[in-house]
mmCIF file of C-alpha atoms and ligand atoms in Angstrom:
data_model
loop_
_atom_site.group_PDB
_atom_site.id
_atom_site.type_symbol
_atom_site.label_atom_id
_atom_site.label_comp_id
_atom_site.label_asym_id
_atom_site.label_seq_id
_atom_site.Cartn_x
_atom_site.Cartn_y
_atom_site.Cartn_z
ATOM 1 C CA MET Y 1183 1.861 -24.391 -1.867
ATOM 2 C CA GLU Y 1184 1.957 -28.237 -1.253
ATOM 3 C CA ILE Y 1185 -1.378 -29.075 -2.771
ATOM 4 C CA THR Y 1186 -3.491 -32.406 -2.633
ATOM 5 C CA LYS Y 1187 -5.131 -32.642 -5.996
ATOM 6 C CA ILE Y 1188 -8.865 -34.238 -5.775
ATOM 7 C CA LYS Y 1189 -7.742 -37.187 -7.218
ATOM 8 C CA ASP Y 1190 -5.662 -38.500 -5.136
ATOM 9 C CA TRP Y 1191 -7.595 -37.676 -2.180
ATOM 10 C CA GLY Y 1192 -8.279 -41.444 -1.169
ATOM 11 C CA LEU Y 1193 -12.603 -40.884 -2.326
ATOM 12 C CA ASN Y 1194 -13.267 -43.646 -5.150
ATOM 13 C CA ILE Y 1195 -14.559 -41.863 -7.276
ATOM 14 C CA ASP Y 1196 -14.323 -41.131 -10.825
ATOM 15 C CA THR Y 1197 -11.947 -37.892 -11.426
ATOM 16 C CA SER Y 1198 -11.569 -38.101 -14.459
ATOM 17 C CA LYS Y 1199 -14.719 -35.839 -15.243
ATOM 18 C CA PRO Y 1200 -15.749 -32.603 -13.355
ATOM 19 C CA ILE Y 1201 -16.577 -33.812 -10.345
ATOM 20 C CA VAL Y 1202 -19.967 -32.959 -8.320
ATOM 21 C CA VAL Y 1203 -21.354 -32.239 -5.164
ATOM 22 C CA SER Y 1204 -24.814 -32.043 -4.835
ATOM 23 C CA GLY Y 1205 -27.551 -32.186 -1.911
ATOM 24 C CA PRO Y 1206 -29.513 -30.594 -0.499
ATOM 25 C CA CYS Y 1207 -28.213 -27.046 1.121
ATOM 26 C CA SER Y 1208 -30.020 -27.816 4.727
ATOM 27 C CA ALA Y 1209 -30.716 -31.641 5.887
ATOM 28 C CA GLU Y 1210 -34.020 -30.941 7.846
ATOM 29 C CA THR Y 1211 -35.608 -34.721 7.929
ATOM 30 C CA GLU Y 1212 -34.224 -38.193 7.440
ATOM 31 C CA GLU Y 1213 -36.871 -38.950 4.634
ATOM 32 C CA GLN Y 1214 -35.437 -35.002 2.834
ATOM 33 C CA THR Y 1215 -31.952 -35.692 3.105
ATOM 34 C CA VAL Y 1216 -31.355 -38.847 2.411
ATOM 35 C CA GLN Y 1217 -34.294 -39.004 -0.592
ATOM 36 C CA SER Y 1218 -32.444 -35.778 -1.887
ATOM 37 C CA CYS Y 1219 -29.277 -37.767 -1.525
ATOM 38 C CA LEU Y 1220 -29.766 -40.872 -3.682
ATOM 39 C CA GLY Y 1221 -32.285 -38.457 -5.840
ATOM 40 C CA VAL Y 1222 -28.622 -37.187 -6.429
ATOM 41 C CA ALA Y 1223 -26.214 -39.853 -6.843
ATOM 42 C CA LYS Y 1224 -29.021 -41.270 -9.194
ATOM 43 C CA GLN Y 1225 -28.305 -38.230 -11.737
ATOM 44 C CA GLY Y 1226 -24.917 -38.319 -11.587
ATOM 45 C CA ALA Y 1227 -23.733 -37.170 -8.032
ATOM 46 C CA ASN Y 1228 -20.322 -37.906 -6.896
ATOM 47 C CA ILE Y 1229 -19.897 -36.585 -4.016
ATOM 48 C CA LEU Y 1230 -23.170 -35.550 -1.421
ATOM 49 C CA ARG Y 1231 -23.460 -32.051 1.021
ATOM 50 C CA ALA Y 1232 -26.064 -30.809 2.939
ATOM 51 C CA GLY Y 1233 -25.919 -27.884 5.450
ATOM 52 C CA ILE Y 1234 -25.926 -29.537 9.521
ATOM 53 C CA TRP Y 1235 -25.423 -25.903 10.677
ATOM 54 C CA LYS Y 1236 -27.079 -22.708 8.920
ATOM 55 C CA PRO Y 1237 -25.276 -19.556 8.426
ATOM 56 C CA ARG Y 1238 -28.146 -17.519 8.496
ATOM 57 C CA THR Y 1239 -28.490 -13.779 7.620
ATOM 58 C CA ARG Y 1240 -31.025 -13.102 10.466
ATOM 59 C CA PRO Y 1241 -31.674 -14.900 13.272
ATOM 60 C CA GLY Y 1242 -34.868 -16.509 13.294
ATOM 61 C CA SER Y 1243 -34.758 -18.589 9.667
ATOM 62 C CA PHE Y 1244 -33.644 -22.385 10.109
ATOM 63 C CA GLU Y 1245 -30.594 -21.767 11.817
ATOM 64 C CA GLY Y 1246 -30.329 -25.336 10.946
ATOM 65 C CA ILE Y 1247 -30.950 -29.144 12.503
ATOM 66 C CA GLY Y 1248 -27.388 -29.894 14.324
ATOM 67 C CA ASN Y 1249 -26.015 -32.848 15.122
ATOM 68 C CA LYS Y 1250 -29.054 -35.573 14.833
ATOM 69 C CA GLY Y 1251 -28.846 -34.853 10.904
ATOM 70 C CA LEU Y 1252 -25.186 -36.097 10.399
ATOM 71 C CA PRO Y 1253 -26.090 -39.702 10.683
ATOM 72 C CA TRP Y 1254 -28.553 -38.796 8.204
ATOM 73 C CA LEU Y 1255 -26.186 -38.342 5.294
ATOM 74 C CA LYS Y 1256 -24.204 -41.332 6.867
ATOM 75 C CA THR Y 1257 -26.903 -43.424 5.544
ATOM 76 C CA ALA Y 1258 -27.144 -41.805 1.779
ATOM 77 C CA SER Y 1259 -23.264 -42.390 2.414
ATOM 78 C CA ARG Y 1260 -23.981 -45.972 2.770
ATOM 79 C CA LEU Y 1261 -26.817 -46.946 0.807
ATOM 80 C CA THR Y 1262 -25.150 -44.752 -2.472
ATOM 81 C CA GLY Y 1263 -21.366 -45.829 -1.443
ATOM 82 C CA LEU Y 1264 -20.401 -41.976 -2.463
ATOM 83 C CA PRO Y 1265 -18.229 -39.233 0.323
ATOM 84 C CA ILE Y 1266 -20.271 -36.623 2.370
ATOM 85 C CA THR Y 1267 -19.518 -33.306 2.848
ATOM 86 C CA VAL Y 1268 -20.288 -30.873 5.606
ATOM 87 C CA GLU Y 1269 -20.201 -27.033 6.147
ATOM 88 C CA VAL Y 1270 -17.833 -26.357 10.073
ATOM 89 C CA ALA Y 1271 -17.554 -23.282 11.275
ATOM 90 C CA ASN Y 1272 -15.711 -23.800 14.284
ATOM 91 C CA ALA Y 1273 -14.126 -25.899 16.709
ATOM 92 C CA ARG Y 1274 -17.276 -28.093 17.401
ATOM 93 C CA HIS Y 1275 -18.989 -28.898 14.570
ATOM 94 C CA VAL Y 1276 -15.408 -30.231 13.545
ATOM 95 C CA TYR Y 1277 -14.954 -32.443 16.339
ATOM 96 C CA GLU Y 1278 -19.080 -33.406 15.582
ATOM 97 C CA ALA Y 1279 -18.435 -33.655 12.107
ATOM 98 C CA LEU Y 1280 -15.617 -36.108 12.722
ATOM 99 C CA LYS Y 1281 -16.727 -37.872 14.906
ATOM 100 C CA ASN Y 1282 -19.346 -38.944 12.653
ATOM 101 C CA GLN Y 1283 -17.243 -39.514 10.163
ATOM 102 C CA VAL Y 1284 -16.936 -36.774 7.385
ATOM 103 C CA ASP Y 1285 -15.323 -37.898 4.331
ATOM 104 C CA ILE Y 1286 -14.749 -34.115 3.269
ATOM 105 C CA LEU Y 1287 -14.764 -30.534 5.331
ATOM 106 C CA TRP Y 1288 -16.011 -27.455 3.534
ATOM 107 C CA ILE Y 1289 -15.711 -23.685 4.885
ATOM 108 C CA GLY Y 1290 -18.891 -20.733 4.114
ATOM 109 C CA ALA Y 1291 -18.060 -17.970 2.630
ATOM 110 C CA ARG Y 1292 -19.166 -16.268 5.925
ATOM 111 C CA THR Y 1293 -16.133 -18.459 8.028
ATOM 112 C CA THR Y 1294 -13.428 -17.531 5.364
ATOM 113 C CA VAL Y 1295 -14.103 -13.534 6.351
ATOM 114 C CA ASN Y 1296 -13.198 -14.492 9.754
ATOM 115 C CA PRO Y 1297 -9.175 -15.328 10.646
ATOM 116 C CA PHE Y 1298 -10.467 -15.597 14.233
ATOM 117 C CA SER Y 1299 -12.917 -18.902 13.073
ATOM 118 C CA VAL Y 1300 -10.306 -20.462 10.374
ATOM 119 C CA GLN Y 1301 -7.674 -20.346 13.098
ATOM 120 C CA GLU Y 1302 -10.060 -22.433 15.006
ATOM 121 C CA ILE Y 1303 -10.775 -25.136 12.950
ATOM 122 C CA ALA Y 1304 -7.696 -25.473 11.270
ATOM 123 C CA ASP Y 1305 -5.975 -25.412 14.966
ATOM 124 C CA ALA Y 1306 -8.902 -28.307 15.025
ATOM 125 C CA LEU Y 1307 -7.421 -30.262 12.999
ATOM 126 C CA LYS Y 1308 -4.190 -30.191 13.171
ATOM 127 C CA GLY Y 1309 -2.439 -34.331 12.434
ATOM 128 C CA VAL Y 1310 -6.076 -35.138 10.923
ATOM 129 C CA ASP Y 1311 -6.106 -36.402 7.404
ATOM 130 C CA ILE Y 1312 -9.363 -34.722 5.474
ATOM 131 C CA PRO Y 1313 -9.753 -32.935 2.400
ATOM 132 C CA VAL Y 1314 -10.804 -29.077 3.350
ATOM 133 C CA MET Y 1315 -12.710 -26.932 0.718
ATOM 134 C CA ILE Y 1316 -12.707 -23.225 0.525
ATOM 135 C CA LYS Y 1317 -15.830 -21.129 -0.261
ATOM 136 C CA ASN Y 1318 -14.418 -17.766 -1.419
ATOM 137 C CA PRO Y 1319 -15.221 -15.375 1.038
ATOM 138 C CA ILE Y 1320 -18.507 -12.962 0.470
ATOM 139 C CA ASN Y 1321 -16.459 -10.603 -0.239
ATOM 140 C CA PRO Y 1322 -13.799 -10.110 -2.891
ATOM 141 C CA ASP Y 1323 -11.012 -10.626 -1.427
ATOM 142 C CA LEU Y 1324 -8.834 -12.501 -2.539
ATOM 143 C CA LYS Y 1325 -5.610 -12.033 -0.246
ATOM 144 C CA LEU Y 1326 -7.854 -13.191 2.521
ATOM 145 C CA TRP Y 1327 -9.071 -16.171 0.370
ATOM 146 C CA MET Y 1328 -5.197 -16.935 -0.113
ATOM 147 C CA GLY Y 1329 -5.296 -16.797 3.376
ATOM 148 C CA ALA Y 1330 -7.677 -19.488 4.807
ATOM 149 C CA PHE Y 1331 -5.542 -21.801 3.150
ATOM 150 C CA GLU Y 1332 -2.238 -20.565 4.039
ATOM 151 C CA ARG Y 1333 -3.976 -21.343 7.735
ATOM 152 C CA PHE Y 1334 -4.430 -24.234 6.500
ATOM 153 C CA GLU Y 1335 -1.484 -25.422 4.972
ATOM 154 C CA LYS Y 1336 0.442 -24.408 7.840
ATOM 155 C CA VAL Y 1337 -1.835 -26.625 10.320
ATOM 156 C CA GLY Y 1338 -0.564 -29.675 7.457
ATOM 157 C CA ILE Y 1339 -3.774 -30.421 5.555
ATOM 158 C CA THR Y 1340 -3.057 -30.789 2.169
ATOM 159 C CA LYS Y 1341 -5.692 -32.238 0.358
ATOM 160 C CA MET Y 1342 -8.224 -28.683 -0.505
ATOM 161 C CA ALA Y 1343 -9.788 -27.294 -2.825
ATOM 162 C CA ALA Y 1344 -11.556 -23.961 -3.278
ATOM 163 C CA ILE Y 1345 -15.423 -23.274 -3.666
ATOM 164 C CA HIS Y 1346 -16.452 -20.426 -5.890
ATOM 165 C CA ARG Y 1347 -19.943 -18.879 -4.736
ATOM 166 C CA GLY Y 1348 -20.019 -15.159 -5.989
ATOM 167 C CA PHE Y 1349 -19.015 -12.397 -4.405
ATOM 168 C CA ALA Y 1350 -21.956 -9.922 -2.215
ATOM 169 C CA SER Y 1351 -22.315 -7.164 -3.184
ATOM 170 C CA TYR Y 1352 -25.053 -3.962 -1.789
ATOM 171 C CA HIS Y 1353 -26.898 -3.345 -4.867
ATOM 172 C CA ASN Y 1354 -29.660 -6.125 -6.267
ATOM 173 C CA THR Y 1355 -27.994 -6.673 -9.882
ATOM 174 C CA GLU Y 1356 -29.138 -10.417 -11.879
ATOM 175 C CA TYR Y 1357 -26.902 -12.296 -9.411
ATOM 176 C CA ARG Y 1358 -27.428 -13.108 -5.776
ATOM 177 C CA ASN Y 1359 -23.595 -13.312 -5.447
ATOM 178 C CA GLN Y 1360 -21.819 -11.656 -8.370
ATOM 179 C CA PRO Y 1361 -19.477 -14.069 -9.626
ATOM 180 C CA GLN Y 1362 -16.473 -12.264 -10.535
ATOM 181 C CA TRP Y 1363 -13.988 -15.734 -12.654
ATOM 182 C CA GLU Y 1364 -11.368 -12.967 -12.078
ATOM 183 C CA ILE Y 1365 -10.435 -13.520 -8.743
ATOM 184 C CA PRO Y 1366 -10.988 -17.805 -8.828
ATOM 185 C CA ILE Y 1367 -9.008 -17.124 -11.774
ATOM 186 C CA GLU Y 1368 -5.924 -15.278 -10.054
ATOM 187 C CA LEU Y 1369 -6.533 -17.338 -7.149
ATOM 188 C CA ARG Y 1370 -6.310 -20.531 -9.164
ATOM 189 C CA ARG Y 1371 -3.138 -18.744 -10.478
ATOM 190 C CA GLN Y 1372 -1.471 -18.070 -7.154
ATOM 191 C CA LEU Y 1373 -1.824 -21.392 -5.788
ATOM 192 C CA ASP Y 1374 -2.024 -24.094 -8.399
ATOM 193 C CA ILE Y 1375 -5.152 -24.554 -6.221
ATOM 194 C CA GLU Y 1376 -8.620 -27.030 -8.156
ATOM 195 C CA MET Y 1377 -11.591 -24.730 -8.237
ATOM 196 C CA VAL Y 1378 -14.917 -26.327 -7.793
ATOM 197 C CA CYS Y 1379 -18.060 -24.034 -9.111
ATOM 198 C CA ASP Y 1380 -21.154 -23.547 -6.875
ATOM 199 C CA PRO Y 1381 -23.747 -21.701 -9.255
ATOM 200 C CA SER Y 1382 -26.793 -22.257 -6.692
ATOM 201 C CA HIS Y 1383 -25.128 -19.378 -4.575
ATOM 202 C CA ILE Y 1384 -23.429 -17.306 -7.204
ATOM 203 C CA CYS Y 1385 -27.319 -17.065 -9.090
ATOM 204 C CA GLY Y 1386 -29.944 -18.014 -6.559
ATOM 205 C CA LYS Y 1387 -32.593 -18.594 -8.721
ATOM 206 C CA ARG Y 1388 -33.308 -21.668 -11.030
ATOM 207 C CA GLU Y 1389 -33.609 -20.431 -14.104
ATOM 208 C CA THR Y 1390 -29.810 -19.445 -14.389
ATOM 209 C CA LEU Y 1391 -27.813 -22.445 -12.917
ATOM 210 C CA LEU Y 1392 -26.684 -24.575 -16.261
ATOM 211 C CA GLN Y 1393 -25.580 -21.004 -17.913
ATOM 212 C CA VAL Y 1394 -22.593 -20.062 -14.568
ATOM 213 C CA ALA Y 1395 -22.681 -24.014 -14.711
ATOM 214 C CA GLN Y 1396 -21.288 -23.955 -18.532
ATOM 215 C CA LYS Y 1397 -18.730 -20.830 -17.943
ATOM 216 C CA ALA Y 1398 -17.599 -22.472 -15.064
ATOM 217 C CA MET Y 1399 -16.900 -25.478 -17.458
ATOM 218 C CA ASP Y 1400 -15.480 -22.741 -20.144
ATOM 219 C CA LEU Y 1401 -12.894 -22.263 -17.068
ATOM 220 C CA ASN Y 1402 -11.656 -25.701 -17.179
ATOM 221 C CA PHE Y 1403 -13.076 -25.851 -13.730
ATOM 222 C CA GLU Y 1404 -12.762 -28.951 -11.600
ATOM 223 C CA GLY Y 1405 -15.597 -29.602 -10.671
ATOM 224 C CA LEU Y 1406 -19.554 -28.318 -9.513
ATOM 225 C CA MET Y 1407 -21.604 -27.870 -6.362
ATOM 226 C CA ILE Y 1408 -25.148 -27.606 -6.525
ATOM 227 C CA GLU Y 1409 -27.702 -27.550 -4.149
ATOM 228 C CA SER Y 1410 -30.698 -29.863 -5.314
ATOM 229 C CA HIS Y 1411 -34.174 -30.122 -3.068
ATOM 230 C CA ILE Y 1412 -36.533 -33.747 -3.790
ATOM 231 C CA THR Y 1413 -39.436 -30.575 -2.998
ATOM 232 C CA PRO Y 1414 -37.139 -27.595 -3.624
ATOM 233 C CA ASP Y 1415 -40.063 -25.006 -2.925
ATOM 234 C CA GLU Y 1416 -40.409 -26.527 1.051
ATOM 235 C CA ALA Y 1417 -37.295 -26.790 1.474
ATOM 236 C CA TRP Y 1418 -36.263 -24.456 4.713
ATOM 237 C CA SER Y 1419 -33.172 -22.733 3.612
ATOM 238 C CA ASP Y 1420 -32.269 -21.561 -0.338
ATOM 239 C CA ALA Y 1421 -35.940 -22.964 -1.208
ATOM 240 C CA ALA Y 1422 -35.760 -20.201 -5.182
ATOM 241 C CA GLN Y 1423 -32.416 -21.882 -5.551
ATOM 242 C CA GLN Y 1424 -33.166 -25.772 -5.584
ATOM 243 C CA VAL Y 1425 -33.616 -27.918 -7.808
ATOM 244 C CA THR Y 1426 -35.286 -31.422 -7.668
ATOM 245 C CA PRO Y 1427 -32.527 -34.020 -8.343
ATOM 246 C CA GLU Y 1428 -34.549 -35.347 -11.867
ATOM 247 C CA ASP Y 1429 -33.544 -31.101 -13.150
ATOM 248 C CA PHE Y 1430 -29.932 -31.626 -11.481
ATOM 249 C CA GLY Y 1431 -29.881 -34.524 -14.427
ATOM 250 C CA SER Y 1432 -30.928 -32.841 -17.059
ATOM 251 C CA LEU Y 1433 -28.609 -29.962 -15.951
ATOM 252 C CA LEU Y 1434 -25.988 -31.738 -15.569
ATOM 253 C CA ASN Y 1435 -27.238 -33.620 -19.275
ATOM 254 C CA ASP Y 1436 -27.328 -30.192 -21.227
ATOM 255 C CA LEU Y 1437 -23.755 -29.434 -19.856
ATOM 256 C CA VAL Y 1438 -20.754 -29.794 -23.101
ATOM 257 C CA ILE Y 1439 -17.486 -31.022 -21.290
ATOM 258 C CA ARG Y 1440 -14.971 -29.256 -23.457
ATOM 259 C CA ASP Y 1441 -11.564 -31.230 -23.639
ATOM 260 C CA SER Y 1442 -8.937 -28.346 -21.723
ATOM 261 C CA ASN Y 1443 -6.298 -29.594 -24.597
ATOM 262 C CA THR Y 1444 -6.155 -32.359 -27.722
ATOM 263 C CA GLN Y 1445 -3.498 -33.998 -28.928
ATOM 264 C CA ASN Y 1446 -4.732 -33.001 -32.418
ATOM 265 C CA PRO Y 1447 -1.047 -31.744 -35.050
ATOM 266 C CA ALA Y 1448 -3.429 -29.649 -37.127
ATOM 267 C CA PHE Y 1449 -5.773 -27.940 -34.459
ATOM 268 C CA ASN Y 1450 -2.792 -26.649 -32.261
ATOM 269 C CA SER Y 1451 -0.813 -25.722 -34.670
ATOM 270 C CA GLN Y 1452 -3.548 -23.328 -36.380
ATOM 271 C CA LEU Y 1453 -3.924 -22.339 -32.263
ATOM 272 C CA ASP Y 1454 -0.151 -21.363 -31.716
ATOM 273 C CA GLU Y 1455 -0.790 -18.857 -34.852
ATOM 274 C CA LEU Y 1456 -3.600 -17.622 -33.335
ATOM 275 C CA ARG Y 1457 -2.179 -17.190 -30.106
ATOM 276 C CA HIS Y 1458 1.569 -16.141 -31.920
ATOM 277 C CA HIS Y 1459 -0.305 -13.246 -33.466
ATOM 278 C CA ILE Y 1460 -2.714 -12.135 -30.743
ATOM 279 C CA ASP Y 1461 0.420 -11.928 -28.509
ATOM 280 C CA GLU Y 1462 1.988 -9.837 -31.160
ATOM 281 C CA ILE Y 1463 -1.226 -7.146 -31.213
ATOM 282 C CA ASP Y 1464 -1.253 -7.123 -27.084
ATOM 283 C CA GLN Y 1465 3.305 -5.818 -27.444
ATOM 284 C CA GLN Y 1466 1.281 -2.800 -30.309
ATOM 285 C CA ILE Y 1467 -1.749 -2.036 -27.487
ATOM 286 C CA ILE Y 1468 0.869 -1.951 -24.775
ATOM 287 C CA GLN Y 1469 3.557 -0.139 -26.953
ATOM 288 C CA LEU Y 1470 0.748 2.309 -28.457
ATOM 289 C CA ILE Y 1471 -0.834 3.076 -24.912
ATOM 290 C CA ALA Y 1472 2.662 4.103 -24.105
ATOM 291 C CA LYS Y 1473 2.619 6.209 -26.340
ATOM 292 C CA ARG Y 1474 -1.219 8.459 -25.313
ATOM 293 C CA MET Y 1475 1.049 8.588 -22.024
ATOM 294 C CA ASP Y 1476 4.054 10.729 -23.129
ATOM 295 C CA ILE Y 1477 1.157 12.870 -24.701
ATOM 296 C CA ALA Y 1478 -0.590 13.021 -21.629
ATOM 297 C CA ARG Y 1479 2.314 13.819 -19.921
ATOM 298 C CA GLU Y 1480 3.595 16.135 -21.985
ATOM 299 C CA ILE Y 1481 0.303 17.911 -21.086
ATOM 300 C CA GLY Y 1482 0.607 17.583 -17.927
ATOM 301 C CA LYS Y 1483 4.061 19.593 -18.418
ATOM 302 C CA ASN Y 1484 2.596 22.214 -20.127
ATOM 303 C CA LYS Y 1485 -0.356 21.733 -17.839
ATOM 304 C CA LYS Y 1486 2.014 22.272 -14.257
ATOM 305 C CA GLU Y 1487 3.775 25.574 -16.369
ATOM 306 C CA ASN Y 1488 0.753 27.701 -16.823
ATOM 307 C CA ASN Y 1489 -0.665 26.171 -12.972
ATOM 308 C CA ILE Y 1490 -3.724 24.881 -15.210
ATOM 309 C CA ALA Y 1491 -6.302 21.543 -12.976
ATOM 310 C CA ILE Y 1492 -6.074 18.035 -14.496
ATOM 311 C CA LEU Y 1493 -9.044 17.786 -15.082
ATOM 312 C CA GLN Y 1494 -11.377 18.904 -17.348
ATOM 313 C CA MET Y 1495 -14.905 17.991 -17.264
ATOM 314 C CA SER Y 1496 -16.079 19.482 -20.896
ATOM 315 C CA ARG Y 1497 -12.923 17.378 -22.560
ATOM 316 C CA TRP Y 1498 -13.635 14.126 -20.330
ATOM 317 C CA GLU Y 1499 -16.709 13.631 -21.889
ATOM 318 C CA ASN Y 1500 -16.236 14.234 -25.007
ATOM 319 C CA VAL Y 1501 -13.924 12.162 -25.331
ATOM 320 C CA LEU Y 1502 -15.903 9.412 -23.681
ATOM 321 C CA ASP Y 1503 -19.082 9.685 -25.753
ATOM 322 C CA LYS Y 1504 -16.749 9.474 -28.578
ATOM 323 C CA ARG Y 1505 -14.368 6.904 -28.441
ATOM 324 C CA MET Y 1506 -17.727 4.417 -26.297
ATOM 325 C CA LYS Y 1507 -19.089 5.226 -30.143
ATOM 326 C CA TYR Y 1508 -16.672 4.419 -32.008
ATOM 327 C CA ALA Y 1509 -16.049 0.841 -29.791
ATOM 328 C CA LEU Y 1510 -19.873 0.007 -30.080
ATOM 329 C CA SER Y 1511 -19.564 0.692 -34.348
ATOM 330 C CA ASN Y 1512 -15.943 -1.506 -33.523
ATOM 331 C CA GLY Y 1513 -17.683 -4.442 -32.468
ATOM 332 C CA LEU Y 1514 -16.675 -4.028 -28.998
ATOM 333 C CA SER Y 1515 -18.819 -4.479 -25.666
ATOM 334 C CA SER Y 1516 -20.182 -1.769 -24.021
ATOM 335 C CA LYS Y 1517 -18.821 -3.294 -20.742
ATOM 336 C CA PHE Y 1518 -15.921 -3.510 -21.946
ATOM 337 C CA ALA Y 1519 -15.605 -0.227 -23.699
ATOM 338 C CA LEU Y 1520 -16.840 1.953 -20.692
ATOM 339 C CA GLN Y 1521 -14.448 0.050 -18.409
ATOM 340 C CA TYR Y 1522 -11.598 -0.087 -20.917
ATOM 341 C CA LEU Y 1523 -12.019 4.150 -21.205
ATOM 342 C CA GLN Y 1524 -11.684 5.202 -17.529
ATOM 343 C CA GLU Y 1525 -8.955 2.821 -16.944
ATOM 344 C CA ILE Y 1526 -7.441 5.095 -19.194
ATOM 345 C CA HIS Y 1527 -8.377 7.802 -18.614
ATOM 346 C CA ASN Y 1528 -7.225 7.032 -15.473
ATOM 347 C CA GLU Y 1529 -3.939 6.709 -15.912
ATOM 348 C CA SER Y 1530 -3.702 9.534 -17.809
ATOM 349 C CA ILE Y 1531 -4.526 11.511 -14.397
ATOM 350 C CA ARG Y 1532 -1.877 9.326 -12.676
ATOM 351 C CA GLN Y 1533 1.277 9.912 -15.489
ATOM 352 C CA GLN Y 1534 0.259 13.931 -15.028
ATOM 353 C CA THR Y 1535 -0.049 14.131 -11.265
ATOM 354 C CA ALA Y 1536 3.147 12.541 -10.971
ATOM 355 C CA ILE Y 1537 4.552 15.204 -13.301
ATOM 356 C CA MET Y 1538 2.305 17.696 -10.997
ATOM 357 C CA ASN Y 1539 3.850 17.381 -7.663
ATOM 358 C CA GLU Y 1540 7.663 15.919 -9.309
ATOM 359 C CA THR Y 1541 6.627 12.356 -7.653
ATOM 360 C CA GLU Y 1542 7.671 8.558 -8.535
ATOM 361 C CA LEU Y 1543 4.670 7.731 -10.909
ATOM 362 C CA GLU Y 1544 4.159 4.333 -8.523
ATOM 363 C CA LYS Y 1545 3.286 6.558 -5.875
ATOM 364 C CA VAL Y 1546 0.483 8.121 -7.612
HETATM 365 C C1 LIG P 1759 -24.304 -23.829 1.631
HETATM 366 O O1 LIG P 1759 -23.487 -24.376 0.050
HETATM 367 O O2 LIG P 1759 -25.608 -23.184 2.068
HETATM 368 C C2 LIG P 1759 -23.697 -22.202 1.532
HETATM 369 C C3 LIG P 1759 -23.978 -21.875 3.409
HETATM 370 O O3 LIG P 1759 -22.631 -21.077 1.253
HETATM 371 P P1 LIG P 1759 -22.035 -20.281 0.939
HETATM 372 O O4 LIG P 1759 -21.490 -20.394 2.002
HETATM 373 O O5 LIG P 1759 -21.450 -19.789 0.245
HETATM 374 O O6 LIG P 1759 -23.333 -19.428 1.811
HETATM 375 MN MN1 LIG P 1760 -27.333 -22.958 0.604
#
């Protein structure tokens, strides 16, 4: 896919460091929008955001100020010299945003889930040269996220980036939206797309913003989108996760930005050596797992001949218990150990099922 990198979007901003998009969740009043934007600009933001049309979970919440908020953002842009971005969810939003010279559009998580909406927006942008940032869909579906990029690619949009804002889950957890970092990492591997992390919507609260933003920087994300409001506790939407421009500034200061690589030869040769070692260990692990599966298949054959079911719960509980203890005493995390053991067990069952049913392994 042909993708134009952020540094070539013609924005006139510093892209030698991670880009930082900030501003309030929603534009509420002219004063609040302009002051919040001036505040974050002073603290180091280089793109300004504000939600104009707000997709709320239930009716009755503040659903955005609408068109009249666009000139407020434009004023903030004029006063700071920074580009502005808004969320668009239908063709009418696109029309209004373009009329008001919005510099960058973004597609919200609740829109990315719906191919009809994405297509409508893409169609409205045919022949328009504007950057589009696409948030991940609410549900952890990599293909749906990729599909959105493909729809814009087909109408000729090449200036694209992804925004990782986490994935909804039914359970209340530490996060408002689970990061599931493996999904943005896989998107970037497949599309070679630049990645902006939105810690505000992942965390849902101020306290953990820094930790998530730091993780994104450690994973070499190209930017951050962080909601900031001049008086966050009084915000009309997402109050708990917004920070004052000053706190936003401190967060940026506290971030450690590491280089993605270096020219230092001593460091590089040591890194090469360690990676070589890891490559070898990975090969050995795969060989050992394959050996373990040979044995599982052998057991499967015996079970088949003796007409015994594949799963014996007491054996599995026993294995799990012993291996978990062993893994923990070897310094592995319980989360990893449990997932690993369950996956090994699933694969054993798959292998034995293939034997029992005399089917191909990939079809189990
Ligand atoms: C937002 O950025 O204010 C927003 C509505 O985000 P999301 O689409 O990630 O929920
Ligand atoms: Mn928000």
